[in-house]
XYZ file of C-alpha atoms in Angstrom:
703
model
C -71.635 -3.327 13.819
C -69.709 -0.781 11.821
C -66.402 -1.681 10.280
C -63.729 0.904 10.875
C -61.509 1.905 8.029
C -57.819 1.069 8.286
C -55.714 3.942 9.476
C -53.898 5.886 6.785
C -50.195 5.142 6.629
C -48.352 7.968 8.306
C -44.597 8.128 8.804
C -43.097 9.260 12.100
C -42.486 12.960 12.485
C -39.402 14.260 10.710
C -38.185 15.904 13.906
C -38.323 13.813 17.066
C -38.231 16.667 19.561
C -38.687 19.675 17.337
C -34.955 19.830 16.609
C -33.263 16.431 16.136
C -34.195 14.007 13.345
C -36.513 11.181 14.282
C -35.714 7.501 13.905
C -38.157 7.275 11.012
C -36.318 9.976 9.058
C -32.944 8.370 9.725
C -34.368 5.083 8.462
C -35.581 6.889 5.336
C -32.084 8.261 4.701
C -30.459 4.869 5.344
C -32.727 3.110 2.833
C -31.771 5.758 0.280
C -28.100 5.043 0.978
C -28.687 1.324 0.430
C -30.387 1.958 -2.923
C -27.562 4.209 -4.114
C -24.891 1.815 -2.878
C -26.562 -1.083 -4.718
C -25.911 0.735 -8.020
C -22.151 0.630 -7.354
C -21.651 -2.768 -5.691
C -20.689 -4.613 -8.891
C -17.613 -2.335 -9.165
C -16.970 -1.187 -5.597
C -15.588 -3.175 -2.624
C -18.186 -5.142 -0.666
C -16.941 -3.799 2.674
C -18.822 -0.557 1.937
C -21.980 -2.499 2.865
C -20.446 -3.227 6.263
C -19.590 0.457 6.673
C -23.202 1.459 5.911
C -24.568 -1.052 8.448
C -22.025 0.023 11.071
C -22.899 3.723 10.779
C -26.652 3.045 10.768
C -26.346 0.722 13.766
C -24.390 3.339 15.699
C -27.024 6.004 15.026
C -29.823 3.596 16.061
C -28.150 2.809 19.392
C -27.390 6.504 19.896
C -31.017 7.448 19.301
C -32.534 4.746 21.503
C -30.190 5.181 24.466
C -29.829 8.937 24.253
C -26.065 8.787 23.793
C -24.127 11.959 22.933
C -23.456 12.833 19.298
C -20.388 11.530 17.496
C -17.485 13.776 18.395
C -14.904 15.295 16.106
C -12.323 12.632 17.015
C -14.649 9.774 16.085
C -15.548 11.398 12.784
C -11.907 12.112 11.908
C -11.000 8.522 12.787
C -13.805 7.252 10.544
C -12.605 9.381 7.609
C -9.008 8.286 8.188
C -10.036 4.635 8.266
C -11.989 5.117 5.045
C -8.981 6.655 3.260
C -6.690 3.854 4.479
C -9.124 1.142 3.389
C -9.516 2.686 -0.071
C -5.762 3.028 -0.465
C -5.263 -0.635 0.471
C -8.069 -1.633 -1.914
C -6.973 0.316 -5.004
C -3.360 1.200 -4.265
C -4.111 4.862 -4.943
C -6.926 7.368 -4.630
C -6.222 8.955 -8.004
C -8.137 6.432 -10.133
C -11.802 6.652 -10.994
C -12.651 3.715 -8.732
C -10.759 5.288 -5.839
C -12.559 8.621 -6.234
C -15.971 6.968 -6.532
C -15.219 4.877 -3.441
C -14.280 8.049 -1.565
C -17.553 9.715 -2.570
C -19.588 6.695 -1.437
C -17.663 6.432 1.830
C -18.232 10.116 2.650
C -21.913 9.663 1.731
C -22.251 6.803 4.225
C -20.253 8.508 6.993
C -22.299 11.703 6.657
C -25.065 9.959 8.611
C -22.861 10.214 11.722
C -23.321 13.990 11.845
C -26.851 14.233 10.446
C -29.085 15.676 13.193
C -31.406 18.270 11.638
C -33.215 19.114 8.397
C -30.247 20.880 6.867
C -27.945 17.905 7.436
C -30.558 15.533 6.035
C -30.912 17.615 2.862
C -27.117 17.497 2.422
C -27.235 13.682 2.677
C -29.934 13.537 -0.002
C -27.996 15.859 -2.328
C -24.851 13.723 -1.974
C -27.015 10.694 -2.753
C -28.230 12.329 -5.966
C -24.621 13.029 -6.987
C -23.596 9.435 -6.188
C -26.531 8.170 -8.266
C -25.317 10.177 -11.252
C -21.767 8.911 -10.764
C -23.049 5.322 -11.069
C -23.412 5.908 -14.817
C -19.623 6.097 -15.049
C -19.620 2.333 -14.454
C -22.434 1.364 -16.766
C -25.152 3.044 -18.829
C -27.371 0.067 -19.575
C -31.084 -0.400 -19.002
C -30.781 -2.083 -15.549
C -28.598 0.776 -14.317
C -31.075 3.364 -15.619
C -34.001 1.577 -13.920
C -32.102 1.298 -10.636
C -31.090 4.954 -10.781
C -34.710 5.990 -11.371
C -35.776 4.039 -8.269
C -32.998 5.610 -6.190
C -33.854 9.129 -7.394
C -37.544 8.586 -6.622
C -36.702 7.518 -3.068
C -34.343 10.461 -2.550
C -36.965 12.903 -3.845
C -39.476 11.357 -1.458
C -37.008 12.032 1.352
C -36.892 15.689 0.328
C -40.691 15.814 0.338
C -40.726 14.453 3.906
C -38.179 17.064 4.904
C -40.372 19.757 3.329
C -43.256 18.865 5.656
C -45.233 15.927 4.190
C -47.777 14.561 6.670
C -48.418 11.098 5.234
C -46.939 8.388 3.055
C -49.576 8.801 0.364
C -48.976 12.532 0.178
C -45.193 12.037 0.034
C -45.373 9.607 -2.886
C -47.977 11.704 -4.696
C -45.705 14.740 -4.503
C -42.705 12.653 -5.609
C -44.479 11.247 -8.647
C -45.764 14.715 -9.490
C -42.220 16.122 -9.378
C -40.929 13.340 -11.631
C -43.766 13.847 -14.117
C -43.205 17.611 -14.208
C -39.455 17.210 -14.750
C -39.765 14.553 -17.493
C -40.553 16.997 -20.369
C -37.652 19.223 -19.376
C -35.285 16.228 -19.246
C -36.430 15.103 -22.695
C -35.971 18.579 -24.167
C -32.497 18.918 -22.627
C -31.550 15.453 -23.889
C -32.714 16.159 -27.439
C -31.409 19.712 -27.809
C -28.137 19.729 -25.888
C -25.307 17.391 -26.964
C -23.610 15.114 -24.470
C -20.475 16.475 -22.843
C -18.062 13.550 -22.847
C -15.574 14.649 -20.155
C -18.429 15.381 -17.712
C -20.358 12.211 -18.586
C -17.578 9.660 -18.255
C -14.057 9.323 -16.967
C -11.324 7.223 -18.571
C -10.685 3.824 -17.057
C -7.149 3.146 -18.137
C -7.026 -0.344 -16.599
C -9.982 -1.617 -18.561
C -9.519 -3.627 -21.775
C -12.625 -5.005 -23.407
C -11.215 -7.086 -26.253
C -9.072 -9.352 -24.107
C -6.359 -9.203 -26.796
C -2.866 -7.934 -26.054
C -0.203 -6.518 -28.340
C 1.787 -9.730 -28.195
C 0.720 -13.364 -28.352
C 2.208 -16.806 -28.147
C 0.601 -20.165 -28.907
C -2.194 -20.683 -26.393
C -2.986 -17.064 -25.536
C -6.152 -16.718 -27.609
C -7.304 -20.142 -26.411
C -7.795 -18.534 -23.003
C -10.324 -16.114 -24.500
C -12.605 -19.016 -25.419
C -13.412 -19.206 -21.710
C -15.049 -15.752 -21.679
C -18.341 -14.453 -23.086
C -17.381 -10.787 -22.595
C -18.650 -8.596 -25.405
C -15.991 -6.922 -27.570
C -18.195 -4.880 -29.929
C -21.386 -4.923 -31.993
C -21.879 -4.088 -35.650
C -24.756 -3.361 -38.006
C -24.318 -3.110 -41.770
C -25.805 -0.879 -44.419
C -26.375 -2.923 -47.537
C -24.739 -6.298 -47.968
C -23.740 -8.273 -44.885
C -20.515 -10.301 -44.885
C -20.751 -14.058 -45.267
C -19.357 -16.218 -42.424
C -16.026 -16.715 -44.209
C -15.717 -12.923 -44.740
C -16.059 -11.885 -41.101
C -12.366 -11.402 -40.382
C -12.163 -8.471 -37.962
C -8.542 -7.313 -37.810
C -7.396 -5.534 -34.662
C -3.608 -5.380 -35.087
C -0.712 -7.067 -36.868
C 2.279 -8.770 -35.258
C 5.487 -8.590 -37.260
C 8.252 -9.349 -34.726
C 9.012 -12.947 -33.688
C 11.620 -13.834 -31.038
C 11.280 -17.601 -31.344
C 8.491 -17.838 -28.740
C 6.192 -14.838 -28.989
C 4.860 -12.629 -31.762
C 4.755 -8.943 -30.822
C 3.606 -5.712 -32.388
C 6.017 -3.008 -33.485
C 4.423 0.425 -33.086
C 4.893 3.119 -35.747
C 7.139 5.013 -33.350
C 9.296 1.926 -32.740
C 9.556 1.217 -36.461
C 10.501 4.826 -37.189
C 13.258 4.745 -34.556
C 14.558 1.314 -35.611
C 14.524 1.909 -39.363
C 15.479 5.611 -39.074
C 12.504 6.816 -41.046
C 9.830 9.486 -40.309
C 6.811 8.396 -38.301
C 4.381 9.498 -41.001
C 5.754 6.705 -43.178
C 3.936 4.281 -40.878
C 0.888 6.170 -39.571
C -1.337 9.085 -40.627
C -4.189 10.888 -38.875
C -7.141 11.372 -41.210
C -10.802 10.558 -41.797
C -9.849 8.401 -44.812
C -7.045 5.943 -45.296
C -4.088 7.435 -47.184
C -2.759 3.944 -47.882
C -5.731 2.383 -49.698
C -7.969 3.273 -52.632
C -11.499 4.240 -51.593
C -12.897 2.408 -54.611
C -12.426 -0.951 -52.904
C -15.135 -0.339 -50.273
C -17.382 -3.393 -49.908
C -18.886 -3.005 -46.442
C -20.323 -0.039 -44.577
C -20.907 -0.694 -40.885
C -21.786 1.077 -37.666
C -19.773 -0.277 -34.743
C -20.818 -0.003 -31.101
C -17.507 -0.374 -29.275
C -17.058 -1.393 -25.652
C -14.848 0.693 -23.330
C -11.160 -0.116 -23.770
C -7.967 1.283 -22.296
C -6.225 0.795 -25.634
C -6.897 2.646 -28.891
C -7.728 -0.432 -31.025
C -10.596 -0.147 -33.495
C -11.683 -3.443 -35.134
C -12.197 -3.331 -38.884
C -13.661 -5.806 -41.353
C -10.622 -6.273 -43.534
C -8.775 -3.084 -44.440
C -10.224 0.197 -43.089
C -10.955 2.809 -45.753
C -12.905 5.633 -44.115
C -14.590 6.539 -40.841
C -16.838 9.306 -39.638
C -14.059 11.125 -37.798
C -10.284 11.409 -37.671
C -8.455 8.223 -36.741
C -4.905 6.862 -36.877
C -4.542 4.830 -40.085
C -1.518 2.532 -39.899
C 0.341 1.465 -42.994
C -0.090 -2.211 -42.031
C -3.865 -1.931 -42.574
C -5.017 -1.519 -38.992
C -6.908 1.320 -37.349
C -6.400 3.133 -34.054
C -8.426 5.834 -32.352
C -6.842 9.054 -31.220
C -7.723 8.216 -27.619
C -8.814 5.133 -25.668
C -12.533 4.616 -25.155
C -13.794 5.602 -21.717
C -17.377 4.548 -22.485
C -19.346 2.768 -25.189
C -18.947 4.646 -28.449
C -20.381 4.529 -31.959
C -18.152 4.552 -35.023
C -19.087 4.481 -38.707
C -16.662 2.524 -40.839
C -16.162 1.750 -44.515
C -13.867 -1.197 -45.215
C -12.736 -3.500 -47.986
C -13.288 -6.855 -46.277
C -9.909 -7.976 -47.677
C -6.219 -7.713 -46.674
C -4.348 -4.486 -47.503
C -2.885 -3.907 -50.936
C -0.321 -1.340 -49.833
C 3.319 -2.566 -49.769
C 4.910 -3.239 -46.377
C 6.034 0.152 -45.079
C 8.798 -1.451 -43.018
C 10.102 -3.279 -46.079
C 9.965 -6.916 -47.114
C 13.143 -7.736 -45.192
C 11.521 -6.756 -41.898
C 8.822 -9.370 -42.504
C 11.393 -12.112 -43.164
C 13.348 -11.750 -39.913
C 13.677 -14.881 -37.734
C 16.004 -16.041 -34.951
C 18.742 -18.021 -36.675
C 19.006 -20.908 -34.214
C 15.330 -21.327 -33.297
C 13.162 -24.273 -34.384
C 15.721 -26.310 -36.388
C 13.296 -29.136 -37.237
C 10.782 -26.672 -38.693
C 13.574 -25.092 -40.760
C 14.508 -28.492 -42.149
C 10.869 -29.169 -43.057
C 10.592 -25.789 -44.791
C 13.745 -26.432 -46.814
C 12.388 -29.813 -47.943
C 8.998 -28.368 -48.971
C 10.781 -25.562 -50.814
C 12.845 -28.031 -52.820
C 9.781 -30.129 -53.616
C 7.912 -27.012 -54.816
C 10.690 -26.215 -57.258
C 11.266 -22.828 -55.631
C 7.770 -21.612 -56.503
C 6.394 -19.582 -53.538
C 2.745 -20.275 -54.402
C 3.305 -24.022 -54.692
C 5.245 -23.924 -51.433
C 2.415 -22.186 -49.610
C -0.115 -24.683 -50.966
C 2.032 -27.561 -49.764
C 2.441 -25.954 -46.354
C -1.316 -25.461 -45.949
C -2.023 -28.990 -47.182
C 0.308 -30.388 -44.521
C -1.757 -28.697 -41.786
C -4.855 -30.450 -43.128
C -3.318 -33.913 -42.757
C -3.646 -36.178 -39.754
C -2.635 -36.291 -36.966
C -2.991 -32.492 -36.703
C -6.140 -31.562 -34.825
C -7.868 -28.390 -33.644
C -8.654 -28.185 -29.928
C -9.544 -25.609 -27.293
C -7.509 -27.538 -24.697
C -4.085 -27.988 -26.325
C -1.017 -29.346 -24.530
C 1.109 -26.659 -22.974
C 4.318 -25.740 -24.812
C 7.208 -24.663 -22.595
C 10.313 -25.550 -24.586
C 12.771 -23.250 -26.330
C 11.677 -24.376 -29.805
C 7.922 -24.171 -29.490
C 7.094 -24.306 -33.184
C 9.094 -27.544 -33.412
C 7.320 -28.944 -30.362
C 3.949 -28.159 -31.893
C 4.585 -29.379 -35.452
C 6.384 -32.610 -34.561
C 5.297 -33.560 -31.029
C 1.909 -32.298 -29.744
C 0.360 -31.654 -33.202
C -2.742 -30.223 -31.484
C -3.591 -26.607 -30.915
C -5.742 -23.574 -31.374
C -5.589 -20.831 -34.025
C -2.461 -19.145 -32.641
C -0.518 -22.413 -32.817
C -1.250 -22.844 -36.510
C -0.926 -19.152 -37.407
C 2.448 -18.899 -35.678
C 3.756 -22.054 -37.367
C 2.484 -20.950 -40.789
C 4.065 -17.477 -40.523
C 7.394 -18.954 -39.375
C 7.443 -21.466 -42.241
C 6.618 -18.741 -44.775
C 9.499 -16.594 -43.514
C 11.846 -19.571 -43.592
C 11.136 -19.786 -47.334
C 11.895 -16.070 -47.754
C 8.244 -15.044 -48.110
C 7.290 -11.873 -46.123
C 4.684 -12.864 -43.557
C 3.009 -11.547 -40.413
C 0.382 -12.676 -37.914
C -2.919 -10.798 -37.653
C -4.860 -10.900 -34.389
C -8.535 -10.040 -34.196
C -11.885 -11.765 -34.314
C -13.635 -14.176 -36.617
C -17.397 -14.402 -36.971
C -19.970 -12.946 -34.615
C -23.511 -13.907 -33.656
C -26.253 -12.409 -35.805
C -29.254 -11.054 -33.912
C -32.680 -11.321 -35.609
C -32.767 -7.520 -35.983
C -29.637 -7.695 -38.163
C -26.799 -6.579 -35.879
C -23.813 -8.797 -35.045
C -22.339 -9.332 -31.585
C -18.644 -10.223 -31.388
C -17.351 -11.639 -28.094
C -14.051 -12.652 -26.564
C -14.493 -16.272 -27.603
C -14.566 -15.099 -31.248
C -10.899 -14.044 -30.928
C -8.820 -15.442 -33.767
C -5.400 -15.283 -35.396
C -4.426 -15.812 -39.016
C -1.536 -15.082 -41.383
C -0.905 -12.572 -44.157
C 1.832 -13.163 -46.759
C 3.093 -10.671 -49.346
C 2.431 -12.059 -52.819
C 1.917 -10.398 -56.207
C 2.076 -6.842 -54.828
C -0.644 -7.426 -52.221
C -1.118 -9.076 -48.881
C -2.834 -12.450 -49.085
C -4.749 -14.032 -46.213
C -3.870 -17.589 -45.137
C -5.920 -19.215 -42.394
C -4.797 -22.724 -41.405
C -7.916 -22.967 -39.223
C -10.069 -23.078 -42.344
C -8.131 -26.182 -43.416
C -8.040 -27.987 -40.089
C -11.466 -27.079 -38.639
C -13.766 -25.474 -41.242
C -16.629 -25.702 -38.740
C -14.770 -23.090 -36.652
C -15.112 -20.656 -39.571
C -18.792 -21.389 -40.134
C -20.077 -21.732 -36.563
C -17.498 -20.186 -34.238
C -15.477 -21.539 -31.328
C -18.457 -23.346 -29.794
C -18.522 -25.716 -32.781
C -15.209 -27.314 -31.768
C -16.078 -30.544 -29.956
C -12.624 -31.301 -28.630
C -12.041 -29.068 -25.648
C -15.720 -28.198 -25.226
C -15.197 -28.068 -21.475
C -12.934 -25.046 -21.962
C -15.531 -23.093 -23.927
C -17.141 -20.496 -21.610
C -15.400 -22.081 -18.621
C -15.117 -18.647 -16.983
C -18.793 -17.842 -17.657
C -20.639 -20.725 -16.027
C -23.840 -18.731 -15.614
C -23.792 -17.181 -19.059
C -27.150 -17.316 -20.896
C -25.133 -18.377 -23.941
C -24.968 -21.852 -22.420
C -28.704 -22.182 -23.126
C -28.483 -21.586 -26.869
C -30.156 -24.895 -27.574
C -33.181 -24.097 -25.383
C -35.529 -22.336 -27.795
C -37.506 -20.056 -25.471
C -34.435 -19.134 -23.389
C -32.411 -18.292 -26.485
C -35.246 -16.163 -27.877
C -35.462 -14.237 -24.609
C -31.697 -13.693 -24.622
C -31.701 -12.435 -28.202
C -34.677 -10.151 -27.539
C -32.951 -8.648 -24.495
C -29.752 -8.105 -26.493
C -31.770 -6.429 -29.243
C -33.436 -4.099 -26.739
C -30.143 -3.326 -25.029
C -28.448 -2.663 -28.386
C -31.173 -0.215 -29.433
C -30.886 1.498 -26.047
C -27.134 1.917 -26.502
C -27.513 3.258 -30.042
C -30.517 5.550 -29.616
C -30.045 6.799 -26.040
C -26.458 6.344 -24.894
C -25.071 6.836 -28.406
C -27.078 10.009 -28.990
C -24.397 12.446 -30.095
C -24.149 15.732 -31.937
C -24.776 14.125 -35.333
C -27.874 12.366 -34.018
C -29.127 15.634 -32.536
C -28.696 17.449 -35.834
C -30.391 14.630 -37.704
C -33.344 14.596 -35.313
C -33.759 18.372 -35.377
C -33.594 18.362 -39.171
C -36.207 15.605 -39.245
C -38.515 17.540 -36.909
C -38.153 20.674 -39.040
C -38.863 18.611 -42.137
C -42.031 17.165 -40.595
C -43.185 20.650 -39.636
C -42.596 22.015 -43.128
C -44.329 19.029 -44.695
C -47.393 19.453 -42.441
C -47.497 23.203 -43.178
C -47.234 22.628 -46.924
C -50.100 20.122 -46.807
C -52.295 22.521 -44.832
C -51.374 25.375 -47.146
C -52.233 23.280 -50.201
C -55.706 22.426 -48.849
C -56.720 26.082 -48.395
C -57.648 28.496 -51.211
C -55.630 31.639 -51.707
C -52.592 30.057 -50.255
C -50.329 33.083 -49.939
C -52.756 35.536 -48.261
C -54.370 32.898 -46.062
C -51.023 31.599 -44.843
C -50.023 35.120 -43.881
C -53.322 35.644 -42.073
C -52.999 32.381 -40.150
C -49.452 33.294 -39.195
C -50.513 36.729 -37.931
C -53.393 35.203 -35.985
C -51.046 32.722 -34.371
C -48.662 35.529 -33.424
C -51.514 37.588 -31.952
C -52.833 34.632 -29.960
C -49.395 33.898 -28.535
C -48.774 37.579 -27.747
C -52.196 37.890 -26.110
C -51.585 34.793 -24.016
C -48.227 36.087 -22.865
C -49.746 39.467 -21.994
C -52.532 37.796 -20.012
C -50.035 35.677 -18.117
C -47.900 38.746 -17.389
C -50.953 40.676 -16.124
C -52.057 37.828 -13.881
C -48.522 37.492 -12.527
C -48.345 41.211 -11.813
C -51.712 41.185 -10.039
C -50.724 38.127 -8.006
C -47.493 39.819 -6.991
C -49.404 42.921 -5.840
C -51.812 40.775 -3.849
C -48.915 38.947 -2.230
C -47.897 42.290 -0.757
C -51.357 42.810 0.780
C -51.537 41.182 4.259
C -55.362 41.192 4.283
C -55.516 39.341 0.975
C -52.883 36.796 2.080
C -54.699 35.944 5.300
C -58.121 35.999 3.646
C -56.927 33.557 1.006
C -55.480 31.362 3.763
C -58.801 31.405 5.656
C -60.643 30.247 2.530
C -58.111 27.449 2.141
C -58.507 26.476 5.817
C -62.285 26.351 5.407
C -61.832 23.578 2.856
C -59.907 21.712 5.553
C -62.851 22.005 7.957
C -61.089 24.739 9.926
C -63.377 27.608 8.956
C -63.783 30.828 10.949
C -66.786 31.305 13.207
C -69.315 34.071 12.488
C -67.976 37.458 13.605
C -64.515 36.059 14.356
C -61.549 38.228 13.362
C -58.813 36.699 11.187
C -56.174 36.831 13.961
C -58.566 35.277 16.514
C -59.487 32.566 13.993
C -55.846 31.629 13.395
C -55.005 31.531 17.092
C -58.080 29.388 17.886
C -57.266 26.658 15.359
C -53.500 26.658 16.038
C -53.713 23.907 18.746
C -55.636 21.686 16.279
C -53.187 22.182 13.421
C -50.386 19.983 14.711
C -47.039 20.910 13.088
C -48.608 23.996 11.490
C -49.728 25.487 14.842
C -46.654 27.587 15.427
C -46.831 29.055 11.906
C -50.509 30.003 12.451
C -49.628 31.809 15.678
C -46.927 33.793 13.871
C -49.343 34.612 11.024
C -51.788 36.107 13.507
C -49.058 38.115 15.204
C -47.642 39.471 11.922
C -51.134 40.368 10.664
C -51.897 42.409 13.783
C -48.543 44.195 13.654
C -48.967 45.063 9.975
C -52.542 46.257 10.483
C -52.273 48.316 13.673
C -48.611 49.059 14.524
C -46.781 52.133 13.137
C -43.872 50.345 11.424
C -40.939 51.641 9.445
C -40.974 50.718 5.758
C -38.041 48.313 6.157
C -39.698 46.457 9.037
C -43.061 46.445 7.220
C -41.403 44.880 4.175
C -39.725 42.234 6.359
C -43.029 41.446 8.128
C -44.854 41.049 4.801
C -42.212 38.607 3.564
C -42.354 36.626 6.791
C -46.155 36.514 6.663
C -46.054 35.137 3.090
C -43.496 32.541 4.196
C -45.622 31.424 7.168
C -48.760 31.172 5.020
C -46.852 28.907 2.610
C -45.606 26.841 5.562
C -49.160 26.334 6.850
C -50.297 25.118 3.437
C -47.338 22.772 3.154
C -47.732 21.247 6.599
C -51.492 20.765 6.507
C -51.465 19.308 2.986
C -54.008 19.626 0.204
C -57.774 19.296 0.501
C -59.016 15.736 0.759
C -55.794 14.362 2.197
């Protein structure tokens, strides 16, 4: 008994009745919509899934029951409902999320009026655009892999619409198209620089660091609940030790008795009646600091942020491009970051040495009636220190190191009017902002200029050498003006030195608060060896992807092109050195190469010209088609004319039958009818088009 082979997988016909799309093609388009929508779901409203299912369900019922097409009123109502839903979701349609949601909604609703090949191609093109737009949300490896899958499916849909006859043929053509386009994509990526405004759009409601421009005791403690990544850094040369990893983001110099807030250069200029350039300068190097104090050179990979902050290891000295250098030793970009960006930075690793631009008096200001118990304590310590500021500061720091003060991630909440008093004399438990705020207030009470610095401390070192700084690394410390320089004071180093060495996770008290908002974070499995190694390896891979692919900018392009030219010159010099008579032989080889290239181009041009002439010959076109049909077991019979041959096999050719009939008709008209030149030209073009259609519909030999 013979065993029959399984039937080859064949999709339903693209057109159900020769005009309208079949159910199989609609299903193909719907699956493509699902793949594209999946790329956006982490940022878009979930009700878009319901919209996709509703539209697909309506088309399925319409197709099965033969219902009339969706009318103009139904389509207008659907678009109106989409606009209303997006407005309720985002409050406006002018943001990036609103515009992306509108694009996705129109993409899904387009299926309501998709009835023929042209409409289906429009749906696929919109899907390709929506796939590209997904990179505005994220440009990581998972997004790239998902986009590649979606593009492959959409290209397969185009192949079906072009006349594929089987699933195997459709996927073979799709893979072939992707393989052919890969070299061109690589060349375009390497040669042409990225165009920022076309690649990404600003997201002004997105802040990656979690820090704000004002803090009160307890604010940074909230960041210990998050594992969100703030930035990554890799160093050239020496890496900072754990106690040197103080990443300053901004300084807070105004205290109202409860909160510390930042005074912008513009606010300082207006308040102190001084020019703005006394507080900020735009340059590639700091005008406030000597460049000789550079200790660390780092490359930062910054996360998107709606604010212009740029973290620096100590005082910023120079960067690869123009930035806003503030006189208080902090750094700002000229614009917020709309996508991950690379920045080269040279820094001192120490507090600034420039005098306070706002004056020492500005950094001594305090509310007169706030925190009376703290003021009394400061006066007593000042008397005991004999009026020596350094002795006073040592006594103040020593007091923080005494019991019953303790460091905790879950401190009691302070709600009173005199919060520094409540902390120092009642709760005596807190996080870094509690101690930094109290230390700065006590320094000012003794007449010592002081300010709070907010930023990050530490960072996790990956085995490949780069550091990852996250929200839970947020930290606050104090700078005081002493001996013509700012001096760093960190009460945390006195109270909980393990926080400096190991980070926020090392604090036992309040461990339940650490990563409380990231319950499924892989960071919770640090102690599991294999899981931690997998996490670190993935972060390494993702970091290299961001640097080498997403961070590929104009400088990288120039560097790569220069490297390729250098390799070419080096290889040529080696070859030239191996051959005798180097000058004459090099010239000969060059001329031979030019002649070979010129001859190849001439041969290609001649073949193209001959092929073009043959394409205008109806007999050659049909003869070539007959040879092709013979390989499909549809050969002509002995003595059979070309037109008779094409008409005989037309009923056996399935979807290509009509094209074969028209080929036979056009051939006879061109051969025997007295036609005008214009009509003859039109017939020749139509014959070439029908021959191509026959080839496309019947497929390649062996399929």
